[in-house]
XYZ file of C-alpha atoms in Angstrom:
663
model
C -58.657 -46.456 -0.437
C -57.086 -48.408 1.982
C -57.896 -46.510 5.038
C -55.509 -47.082 8.698
C -55.041 -45.123 11.355
C -52.397 -42.025 10.958
C -50.872 -39.524 13.411
C -49.616 -36.497 11.514
C -46.434 -35.747 13.260
C -43.983 -32.003 12.634
C -40.683 -32.649 12.789
C -38.433 -30.171 13.301
C -34.884 -29.265 10.643
C -32.149 -30.547 13.550
C -35.195 -33.568 14.599
C -35.131 -34.079 11.193
C -31.493 -34.509 10.431
C -30.650 -36.578 13.959
C -33.306 -39.200 12.540
C -32.326 -39.494 8.477
C -27.966 -38.573 9.647
C -25.143 -39.683 11.652
C -23.869 -36.600 13.977
C -19.885 -37.736 14.938
C -19.016 -35.897 17.540
C -15.089 -34.565 16.975
C -12.318 -33.960 20.430
C -10.329 -30.867 19.495
C -6.406 -31.354 19.606
C -5.013 -28.382 21.728
C -1.652 -29.428 22.354
C -0.364 -31.104 19.589
C 2.502 -28.885 17.194
C 2.285 -29.633 13.089
C 3.781 -28.278 10.593
C 0.228 -26.769 8.219
C 0.652 -25.180 5.062
C 1.207 -21.067 5.077
C 1.345 -19.917 8.218
C 3.544 -20.877 11.378
C 7.583 -19.403 13.023
C 9.501 -18.782 9.802
C 13.235 -18.527 9.342
C 14.915 -16.936 6.539
C 17.116 -17.301 3.832
C 19.349 -15.287 2.574
C 22.234 -14.243 -0.096
C 23.936 -11.373 -2.461
C 23.393 -13.311 -5.059
C 25.836 -13.368 -8.728
C 26.170 -14.726 -12.141
C 28.188 -16.982 -10.625
C 26.316 -17.860 -7.018
C 22.876 -17.415 -8.326
C 21.037 -19.176 -5.505
C 19.605 -19.000 -2.279
C 17.663 -21.760 -1.706
C 19.443 -24.926 -3.687
C 22.664 -26.021 -1.713
C 20.911 -25.177 1.331
C 18.435 -28.181 1.259
C 19.248 -29.247 5.025
C 17.623 -26.550 6.336
C 13.934 -28.407 5.353
C 14.808 -31.180 7.473
C 11.800 -31.330 10.040
C 13.315 -31.666 13.151
C 14.136 -29.588 16.833
C 12.021 -25.428 15.625
C 11.744 -26.541 11.978
C 9.324 -29.427 12.675
C 6.286 -26.912 12.085
C 7.424 -25.153 9.866
C 6.084 -24.954 5.649
C 7.308 -21.033 5.178
C 10.175 -19.865 4.642
C 11.262 -15.737 4.251
C 13.836 -16.133 1.333
C 15.433 -12.279 0.385
C 17.675 -12.016 -2.974
C 19.991 -9.480 -2.715
C 21.058 -7.752 -6.215
C 23.605 -5.721 -5.319
C 25.968 -7.178 -7.859
C 22.606 -5.906 -10.258
C 21.801 -2.427 -9.641
C 23.888 -0.191 -12.043
C 22.319 -3.247 -14.778
C 19.233 -3.399 -15.946
C 19.127 -7.088 -17.092
C 20.037 -10.033 -15.244
C 21.710 -13.053 -16.608
C 19.857 -15.976 -17.644
C 21.737 -17.833 -15.391
C 20.188 -15.414 -12.223
C 16.879 -16.111 -13.656
C 17.693 -20.126 -14.260
C 18.303 -19.941 -10.683
C 15.098 -18.875 -9.933
C 12.875 -22.140 -11.049
C 16.145 -24.496 -9.634
C 15.058 -22.913 -6.150
C 11.484 -22.759 -6.152
C 11.976 -26.681 -7.615
C 13.928 -26.625 -3.636
C 10.846 -25.499 -2.090
C 8.293 -27.641 -4.026
C 10.519 -31.025 -3.181
C 10.783 -30.255 -0.069
C 6.810 -29.031 1.250
C 7.592 -25.906 1.424
C 6.363 -22.244 0.621
C 8.246 -18.741 0.262
C 7.830 -15.003 1.415
C 9.468 -13.831 -1.970
C 11.567 -10.842 -0.893
C 13.915 -8.441 -3.041
C 16.846 -5.955 -2.231
C 19.462 -4.282 -3.525
C 20.831 -3.583 -0.025
C 21.701 -4.466 3.238
C 23.357 -1.064 4.409
C 21.662 2.107 5.998
C 25.227 4.118 5.749
C 25.024 7.590 6.451
C 20.726 7.130 7.045
C 20.463 6.133 3.422
C 20.850 3.146 1.717
C 22.159 3.154 -1.868
C 19.558 1.375 -4.097
C 18.723 1.019 -7.401
C 16.934 3.820 -9.793
C 13.262 2.589 -10.660
C 13.666 2.268 -14.389
C 16.721 -0.512 -13.189
C 14.043 -2.043 -11.210
C 11.474 -2.045 -13.201
C 13.213 -3.938 -15.800
C 14.479 -6.678 -13.606
C 10.949 -7.037 -12.493
C 9.881 -7.273 -16.181
C 12.570 -10.080 -16.490
C 11.409 -11.969 -13.401
C 7.772 -11.553 -13.962
C 7.689 -14.942 -15.826
C 9.252 -17.090 -13.204
C 6.648 -15.346 -10.140
C 4.269 -16.438 -12.939
C 5.394 -20.212 -13.355
C 6.482 -20.434 -9.505
C 3.284 -19.086 -8.312
C 2.842 -22.960 -6.447
C 4.939 -22.264 -4.078
C 5.193 -18.389 -3.405
C 3.039 -17.818 -0.977
C 3.089 -13.809 -1.333
C 5.678 -11.086 -2.184
C 6.836 -8.303 -0.297
C 7.293 -5.097 -2.091
C 10.524 -5.428 -1.050
C 13.641 -3.460 -3.551
C 12.956 -0.264 -1.550
C 15.750 0.444 0.602
C 17.771 -1.313 3.492
C 16.943 -4.824 3.383
C 13.960 -3.807 1.203
C 11.982 -2.125 4.061
C 11.142 0.945 2.312
C 13.706 3.128 4.343
C 16.964 4.429 3.897
C 16.750 4.644 0.331
C 18.627 6.842 -2.463
C 16.528 6.636 -5.007
C 12.647 6.156 -3.926
C 12.545 9.336 -0.972
C 14.073 8.854 1.789
C 11.710 10.558 4.170
C 8.466 9.223 2.718
C 6.528 7.862 5.594
C 4.094 7.251 2.941
C 4.070 6.690 -1.032
C 5.518 9.230 -4.218
C 5.542 9.133 -7.758
C 8.276 6.151 -7.580
C 7.111 3.823 -5.343
C 3.252 4.255 -6.525
C 5.192 2.998 -9.937
C 6.869 -0.063 -8.649
C 3.961 -0.980 -6.545
C 1.477 -0.837 -9.691
C 4.809 -2.803 -11.467
C 4.817 -6.044 -8.944
C 0.877 -5.866 -9.270
C 0.776 -6.458 -12.893
C 4.260 -9.067 -12.632
C 2.406 -11.477 -9.359
C -0.053 -13.575 -10.036
C -3.908 -11.875 -9.820
C -4.573 -14.864 -6.901
C -1.081 -13.595 -4.954
C -1.157 -11.458 -2.018
C 1.729 -8.298 -2.116
C 2.742 -6.971 1.416
C 3.317 -4.124 2.733
C 5.679 -2.585 4.759
C 3.783 0.529 6.214
C -0.786 1.259 6.418
C 0.739 3.911 5.393
C 2.556 3.121 1.941
C -1.128 1.178 1.534
C -3.056 4.263 2.339
C -1.063 6.758 0.027
C -1.568 3.902 -2.953
C -5.109 3.311 -3.014
C -6.067 6.773 -1.591
C -7.807 6.718 1.236
C -8.230 5.057 4.913
C -10.970 2.858 4.562
C -10.055 -0.952 5.791
C -10.828 -3.646 3.337
C -14.155 -4.801 3.292
C -15.698 -8.358 3.346
C -17.522 -8.050 -0.131
C -14.204 -6.142 -1.868
C -12.188 -9.550 -0.336
C -10.389 -12.102 -2.901
C -11.608 -9.798 -5.773
C -8.267 -9.360 -7.270
C -8.607 -5.589 -7.043
C -4.667 -3.876 -6.188
C -6.507 -2.752 -2.877
C -8.046 -6.659 -2.228
C -4.423 -7.739 -2.803
C -2.352 -5.155 -1.333
C -1.451 -6.527 2.118
C 0.906 -6.056 5.332
C 4.015 -6.845 7.195
C 5.608 -5.409 10.107
C 9.185 -6.332 10.581
C 9.077 -4.265 14.408
C 6.401 -5.883 15.896
C 6.248 -5.069 19.782
C 9.060 -2.603 19.796
C 8.033 0.408 22.131
C 10.767 2.696 20.622
C 8.309 4.688 18.127
C 5.506 2.559 18.207
C 6.971 -0.138 16.197
C 9.725 1.699 14.979
C 8.149 4.238 12.802
C 5.542 1.012 11.249
C 2.540 3.589 12.195
C 3.866 6.351 11.156
C 1.579 8.067 8.330
C 1.936 11.913 7.024
C -1.821 14.118 7.117
C -2.233 17.810 6.894
C 1.447 17.683 5.549
C 2.418 16.787 9.213
C 4.318 13.342 10.037
C 1.934 11.775 13.095
C 2.721 8.286 14.646
C -0.943 7.457 15.775
C -2.020 3.575 16.827
C -5.622 4.515 17.481
C -6.649 4.903 13.897
C -4.029 2.642 11.656
C -4.326 -0.380 14.235
C -8.225 -0.316 13.938
C -7.729 -0.520 9.888
C -5.335 -3.377 9.840
C -6.918 -5.518 12.066
C -9.715 -5.283 10.390
C -7.852 -5.772 6.164
C -6.391 -8.453 7.848
C -9.476 -10.179 7.908
C -8.825 -10.937 4.039
C -4.831 -10.039 3.989
C -1.752 -11.431 5.101
C 0.525 -10.366 8.255
C 3.400 -11.500 9.389
C 7.201 -10.999 9.872
C 9.831 -9.798 12.937
C 10.411 -8.500 16.289
C 13.399 -6.417 16.019
C 13.702 -5.938 19.848
C 17.126 -6.861 20.917
C 17.788 -5.968 24.168
C 16.205 -7.984 26.623
C 14.545 -5.343 29.389
C 12.801 -3.892 26.866
C 11.730 -7.691 25.625
C 10.439 -8.282 28.921
C 8.731 -5.124 28.891
C 7.037 -4.652 25.228
C 7.200 -9.215 24.324
C 5.143 -10.146 27.221
C 2.943 -13.431 26.750
C 0.637 -11.571 26.705
C 0.831 -8.574 24.881
C 2.468 -10.952 21.824
C -1.484 -13.023 21.522
C -3.283 -9.906 22.232
C -1.452 -8.084 19.610
C -1.658 -11.561 17.431
C -4.419 -12.061 17.847
C -6.220 -8.588 17.379
C -4.029 -8.373 14.205
C -4.082 -11.954 13.018
C -0.129 -12.879 12.143
C 0.194 -15.321 10.447
C 3.738 -16.158 10.642
C 6.656 -14.737 12.572
C 10.350 -15.566 12.021
C 11.565 -17.816 14.694
C 15.263 -16.502 14.261
C 15.537 -13.056 14.729
C 15.143 -11.685 17.055
C 16.178 -14.284 19.608
C 16.277 -11.937 22.043
C 12.654 -12.660 21.520
C 11.689 -15.581 20.171
C 14.609 -16.751 23.185
C 12.368 -15.539 25.981
C 8.883 -17.017 24.489
C 10.978 -20.529 24.872
C 12.145 -20.041 28.199
C 9.201 -18.957 29.570
C 7.114 -21.559 28.223
C 4.659 -19.585 25.355
C 6.502 -20.462 22.789
C 4.340 -24.129 21.712
C 0.872 -21.912 22.155
C 2.525 -18.780 20.174
C 3.534 -21.443 17.294
C 0.174 -23.395 17.506
C -2.208 -20.610 17.173
C -0.364 -18.560 14.462
C -1.908 -18.682 11.461
C -5.269 -20.677 10.994
C -5.955 -23.585 13.410
C -9.209 -25.478 12.228
C -10.902 -27.988 14.224
C -13.839 -30.055 13.432
C -16.443 -29.888 16.133
C -19.369 -31.931 14.569
C -20.356 -33.078 11.424
C -24.263 -34.495 10.413
C -23.338 -36.502 7.725
C -25.871 -39.092 5.160
C -26.027 -42.795 6.443
C -27.346 -43.851 3.049
C -27.309 -41.891 -0.688
C -27.563 -43.164 -3.833
C -25.617 -42.151 -6.916
C -25.976 -39.201 -8.847
C -28.504 -38.681 -6.082
C -28.226 -35.470 -3.593
C -26.568 -36.081 0.436
C -27.181 -33.587 2.789
C -23.762 -31.970 4.769
C -23.385 -29.937 7.584
C -19.978 -29.436 9.046
C -19.705 -27.173 12.411
C -15.423 -25.966 12.311
C -13.948 -23.850 14.754
C -10.997 -22.032 13.924
C -8.571 -20.977 17.184
C -5.256 -19.436 15.320
C -5.143 -16.214 15.204
C -5.615 -15.841 11.880
C -8.042 -16.630 9.057
C -6.607 -18.563 5.386
C -5.575 -16.502 2.448
C -5.249 -17.971 -0.365
C -7.412 -19.425 -2.454
C -8.081 -22.957 -1.431
C -11.297 -25.647 -1.760
C -12.934 -28.237 0.581
C -14.055 -31.491 -0.563
C -15.902 -34.077 0.737
C -13.769 -37.503 0.080
C -15.787 -40.931 -0.528
C -13.213 -44.326 -0.159
C -14.015 -47.746 -0.881
C -11.206 -49.358 -1.508
C -9.335 -48.612 -4.287
C -12.441 -46.128 -5.464
C -12.481 -42.683 -4.472
C -14.656 -39.948 -5.174
C -14.341 -36.342 -4.245
C -16.969 -34.089 -4.520
C -16.141 -29.665 -3.712
C -18.297 -27.707 -0.810
C -19.563 -24.482 -2.346
C -17.358 -23.179 1.195
C -14.510 -20.361 1.199
C -12.296 -21.846 3.599
C -10.906 -18.225 3.672
C -14.113 -16.922 4.843
C -13.653 -19.692 8.603
C -12.615 -16.658 11.158
C -10.527 -17.200 13.612
C -10.032 -16.415 17.644
C -12.104 -19.183 18.189
C -14.878 -18.427 16.106
C -17.471 -20.984 14.712
C -18.779 -21.376 11.396
C -21.050 -23.929 9.442
C -20.654 -25.073 6.118
C -24.298 -26.983 5.230
C -24.688 -28.087 2.173
C -27.072 -30.402 -0.194
C -24.056 -32.431 -2.752
C -24.754 -33.881 -5.911
C -23.066 -37.584 -5.755
C -20.670 -38.717 -8.560
C -23.180 -40.486 -10.945
C -20.830 -43.311 -11.615
C -20.200 -44.408 -7.923
C -20.744 -48.365 -7.475
C -22.825 -49.543 -4.668
C -20.714 -50.221 -1.914
C -19.792 -48.796 2.297
C -17.441 -45.438 1.563
C -15.036 -43.916 4.241
C -15.975 -40.050 4.308
C -12.727 -37.979 4.618
C -12.559 -33.938 4.572
C -9.520 -32.896 2.143
C -8.370 -29.074 2.041
C -5.739 -29.557 -0.419
C -3.624 -27.260 -2.818
C -5.195 -25.016 -5.256
C -2.567 -25.642 -7.760
C -2.869 -28.880 -9.485
C 1.497 -29.351 -9.800
C 0.838 -29.758 -5.245
C -2.340 -30.867 -5.003
C -1.734 -34.375 -4.301
C 1.082 -33.628 -1.853
C 0.142 -34.222 1.472
C 2.540 -31.442 2.794
C 0.247 -29.028 0.948
C -3.036 -30.250 2.614
C -4.537 -28.867 5.852
C -4.317 -30.857 8.901
C -7.669 -30.031 11.414
C -6.812 -29.738 15.037
C -8.215 -33.341 15.653
C -7.863 -36.621 17.515
C -7.996 -39.104 15.154
C -8.506 -37.758 12.252
C -5.375 -36.644 9.875
C -4.391 -39.428 7.226
C -0.723 -38.310 6.500
C -0.050 -40.064 3.329
C -3.412 -38.687 1.749
C -3.477 -35.136 3.605
C -7.111 -36.249 4.230
C -8.885 -35.549 7.666
C -11.107 -38.463 8.292
C -14.985 -37.846 9.053
C -15.039 -40.572 10.783
C -18.015 -41.685 9.152
C -19.457 -44.006 6.571
C -22.282 -43.956 3.697
C -23.887 -46.828 2.054
C -23.962 -46.325 -1.371
C -27.389 -48.174 -2.976
C -28.487 -47.226 -6.869
C -32.222 -47.986 -5.329
C -32.539 -45.419 -2.478
C -34.278 -42.162 -3.145
C -32.476 -39.324 -1.427
C -35.370 -36.905 0.285
C -34.588 -32.940 -0.404
C -32.743 -30.634 1.903
C -35.565 -31.053 4.980
C -37.246 -28.134 5.221
C -38.031 -25.540 8.854
C -41.634 -26.071 8.980
C -43.176 -23.178 10.040
C -44.156 -22.115 12.563
C -40.200 -21.618 13.242
C -37.608 -19.844 14.218
C -34.939 -19.497 11.614
C -31.019 -19.090 12.917
C -27.696 -20.332 12.562
C -28.290 -23.991 13.265
C -30.856 -24.681 10.973
C -30.027 -22.228 8.331
C -29.696 -23.690 4.107
C -27.751 -20.621 2.319
C -25.877 -17.445 2.885
C -24.273 -15.053 0.874
C -19.788 -15.879 0.272
C -19.508 -12.555 2.246
C -21.542 -12.748 5.052
C -19.316 -12.662 8.468
C -20.076 -13.672 11.796
C -20.595 -11.018 15.198
C -20.456 -12.561 18.246
C -20.126 -16.121 16.347
C -23.744 -16.628 16.231
C -24.639 -13.075 14.715
C -25.262 -12.997 11.090
C -23.387 -9.228 9.843
C -25.772 -7.625 7.439
C -23.777 -4.294 8.403
C -20.369 -4.434 7.128
C -18.162 -1.199 8.193
C -19.000 0.697 4.763
C -22.285 -0.511 5.597
C -23.713 0.198 2.250
C -24.110 -3.097 1.504
C -27.993 -4.091 1.168
C -26.925 -7.377 -0.444
C -26.196 -9.869 2.056
C -29.091 -12.056 2.080
C -29.353 -15.237 4.428
C -31.513 -18.404 3.083
C -33.592 -21.113 4.878
C -35.639 -23.893 2.947
C -39.433 -24.066 4.901
C -42.143 -25.880 4.421
C -45.158 -23.635 4.461
C -48.486 -25.829 5.979
C -50.933 -23.122 7.597
C -52.158 -20.229 4.778
C -52.838 -17.241 7.021
C -50.926 -14.085 9.142
C -47.493 -14.870 9.813
C -46.171 -12.647 13.147
C -42.443 -11.507 12.557
C -40.451 -11.082 14.909
C -36.156 -11.026 16.063
C -33.249 -11.613 18.266
C -30.824 -8.850 16.604
C -28.008 -6.395 17.172
C -26.986 -2.947 15.964
C -24.272 -1.746 15.348
C -24.264 2.111 15.321
C -21.370 2.733 11.738
C -19.296 5.661 11.549
C -21.563 8.862 11.329
C -23.972 7.249 14.571
C -26.779 5.646 12.564
C -28.057 2.663 14.480
C -31.162 1.485 12.606
C -32.180 -1.462 10.368
C -34.630 -2.581 7.757
C -35.818 -6.088 6.783
C -36.797 -7.779 2.730
C -37.976 -10.802 3.555
C -39.004 -12.768 0.430
C -40.145 -16.456 -0.318
C -38.629 -18.070 -3.580
C -40.442 -20.744 -5.139
C -38.193 -23.417 -6.591
C -37.623 -21.433 -10.356
C -36.270 -19.109 -8.227
C -38.973 -16.729 -8.455
C -40.528 -14.284 -5.444
C -44.060 -15.288 -4.763
C -44.139 -13.130 -1.277
C -41.953 -10.536 -0.437
C -42.241 -8.601 3.245
C -40.825 -5.683 4.104
C -40.488 -5.082 8.053
C -40.509 -1.097 9.476
C -37.942 1.163 9.911
C -35.810 -0.338 13.321
C -33.099 1.864 15.410
C -34.389 -0.896 18.689
C -31.968 -4.142 19.039
C -32.609 -7.160 21.068
C -36.207 -9.337 21.013
C -38.356 -7.546 18.854
C -42.003 -7.924 17.205
C -43.323 -6.542 14.153
C -47.396 -5.244 14.423
C -47.693 -5.927 10.616
C -48.243 -9.100 10.222
C -46.777 -11.453 6.716
C -50.549 -11.943 4.475
C -49.596 -15.480 3.372
C -53.274 -16.417 2.853
C -52.900 -16.274 -0.933
C -49.629 -18.927 -1.211
C -49.804 -22.679 -1.527
C -48.644 -24.772 0.318
C -45.306 -25.772 0.078
C -41.932 -25.544 0.159
C -39.904 -23.156 -0.791
C -36.594 -20.626 0.119
C -37.259 -17.753 2.492
C -34.386 -15.159 2.433
C -33.913 -12.473 4.694
C -31.762 -9.079 3.692
C -31.114 -5.857 5.046
C -33.000 -2.902 3.603
C -31.478 0.022 5.574
C -28.939 1.430 4.249
C -25.584 2.285 6.357
C -27.677 0.115 8.764
C -25.686 -2.592 11.012
C -27.542 -5.058 11.870
C -26.287 -8.852 13.408
C -29.640 -11.178 12.627
C -29.329 -13.949 15.749
C -33.278 -15.422 15.031
C -35.969 -14.400 13.050
C -39.156 -16.065 13.991
C -42.382 -16.420 11.772
C -45.588 -17.307 14.140
C -48.511 -18.592 12.440
C -51.960 -16.099 13.798
C -54.300 -18.671 13.362
C -55.437 -21.279 15.188
C -52.491 -24.350 14.285
C -55.410 -27.397 15.086
C -57.916 -25.412 12.206
C -55.223 -25.591 10.191
C -53.887 -29.335 9.892
C -57.930 -29.339 8.167
C -55.908 -28.294 5.063
C -53.550 -31.497 5.242
C -54.016 -34.925 2.930
C -54.652 -37.592 4.447
C -52.651 -40.664 3.717
C -53.044 -42.633 0.756
C -51.390 -46.229 2.154
C -52.165 -47.261 -2.080
C -49.659 -45.292 -3.419
C -45.774 -44.928 -2.924
C -44.991 -44.097 0.291
C -41.216 -43.609 2.010
C -39.326 -43.946 5.328
C -36.688 -40.896 6.457
C -33.881 -43.412 4.099
C -36.107 -43.109 1.223
C -36.082 -45.990 0.485
C -39.855 -47.103 -0.590
C -42.111 -49.096 2.377
C -45.756 -50.626 2.024
C -49.169 -49.882 3.790
C -47.773 -52.813 7.126
C -44.175 -50.467 7.323
C -44.574 -48.812 11.572
C -43.391 -45.653 12.136
C -42.546 -42.146 10.308
C -43.649 -42.284 6.811
C -42.784 -39.619 4.207
C -45.200 -39.450 1.492
C -46.636 -36.005 -1.200
C -44.023 -34.183 0.984
C -45.671 -34.845 3.974
C -44.395 -36.460 7.079
C -47.354 -38.990 9.142
C -46.479 -42.013 12.139
C -48.231 -45.421 11.020
C -49.558 -47.468 13.687
């Protein structure tokens, strides 16, 4: 065997990625106002339709001219008044076909609608003359297929149909004084849930309406979100936001033990939790300038919108409020932050890859908006070279990128298309609409708030990086974190879909219901030294509703086949901060190599938030080096880009999963 002087070097995950990949840093754009789908200020189109005049949108195409205050809009509230049919169980074909034509106009103009129906706009004598349940159900049955055919341009449906303006009050037929639900209201919601596609939300006028339907006051949790269940599909709208009278005009009224009460103390936190997973929006009904000056200040507004995660708000009503925001110069800031506003922070991207091979992608994304994204949408890494374009879907769910400045990390290994020809490719991040009917329309793609990334013609965000695709490149696997090491958000490999973040950099293993033990975080680790390891952590433990503060970790070492090779359970802990465990993790019998280290909470009702986990080798590192194999320069070796090198090479090389420095 040829021998040369070699020095072994341990490289951390971060150092390795810096050598193998390019790190791109992006400049945030915190000033530009631009349209993005499914968010922002909105206006309203409405009409009292009839057989001879069945349209609400068609004929109003000038509304969609992108100028003035509508320059940043992509949503419109569309309200169909069915006054002419409240005593008729059958809607004429002209009305049904006109709905399809209206939706076509939306599609042609790059808009989606918040959809609502009502039978009256009168609250005369405190009772709006609406239609009975049987008529409403018959109309919904006829509208059902039309809603489903046009779901691509329906952002959400407001429950509507009941009372004046479809706001579930001033109603003749559905129990006018019902602060929550009765049998007819529950039946109506069931009918709507069945009629609307399962990937679309139904907004309720007050939290008491949803609570009355689902039967409890437990807010939606991360594990329940986006499941298609009735609970996960019922959202909220508030058409009296910031109104000091009656706690938003009765929005927070609820009936408990036979008594009606205004309760913002529990219902606002309820809404705040719910709207991490279901949308909220609406309007302010304040028309008195003195009340607007007191209640609709920018400080009050942004506090309310950020806390409750507002996605859309009427620009045209009330003008008393919105003109006040314009006059004081805060309207633009609200416009920028309404809904989501994604920014690229950094991207760690491959410089060389192989067709059909693997590539490691790490994106850091900040959401500076008030709200997350709600309707399903996928993220793609797109590779373009001339006329050739290839897309690879990421596993990340953009709906989980939390708002109000939270930074999320996408850390994945993707497989490149096998048919990519050799060449240099520009890389893009693309978030098109999930519906194929509008996915190619750039107006429905998400634009990131960064300088020099948006490509309007394609609806893609330029990552400002290139990758060379070569057929003879051997792409190394995901770089492992060499134990002993500190495992944290920066070097995590994967985590469960329902994982959320606490104070941006703590893994939240404890959802508010406290009963979910399925959340996990994975790290790819390399075990170089057999022996005992000391486990320590930095964490917070937040009490649940019963005041329980505690946690217990389950650590598992999994091989490439997913089998558990070794498991370690910590003792129960009731403390937080920097903690260390007396019992050591015995890895004396585990072969050296690369594994997945999985961390899970093992205490029911605990609320642990993990910032970092440390595994410290309890032995002599220098003695353990004797376990390493010497370099064989006659055997295959590769540089850090995966290219074969010879024994005359100078620098860092990889052989059999180990790293060496050749001098």
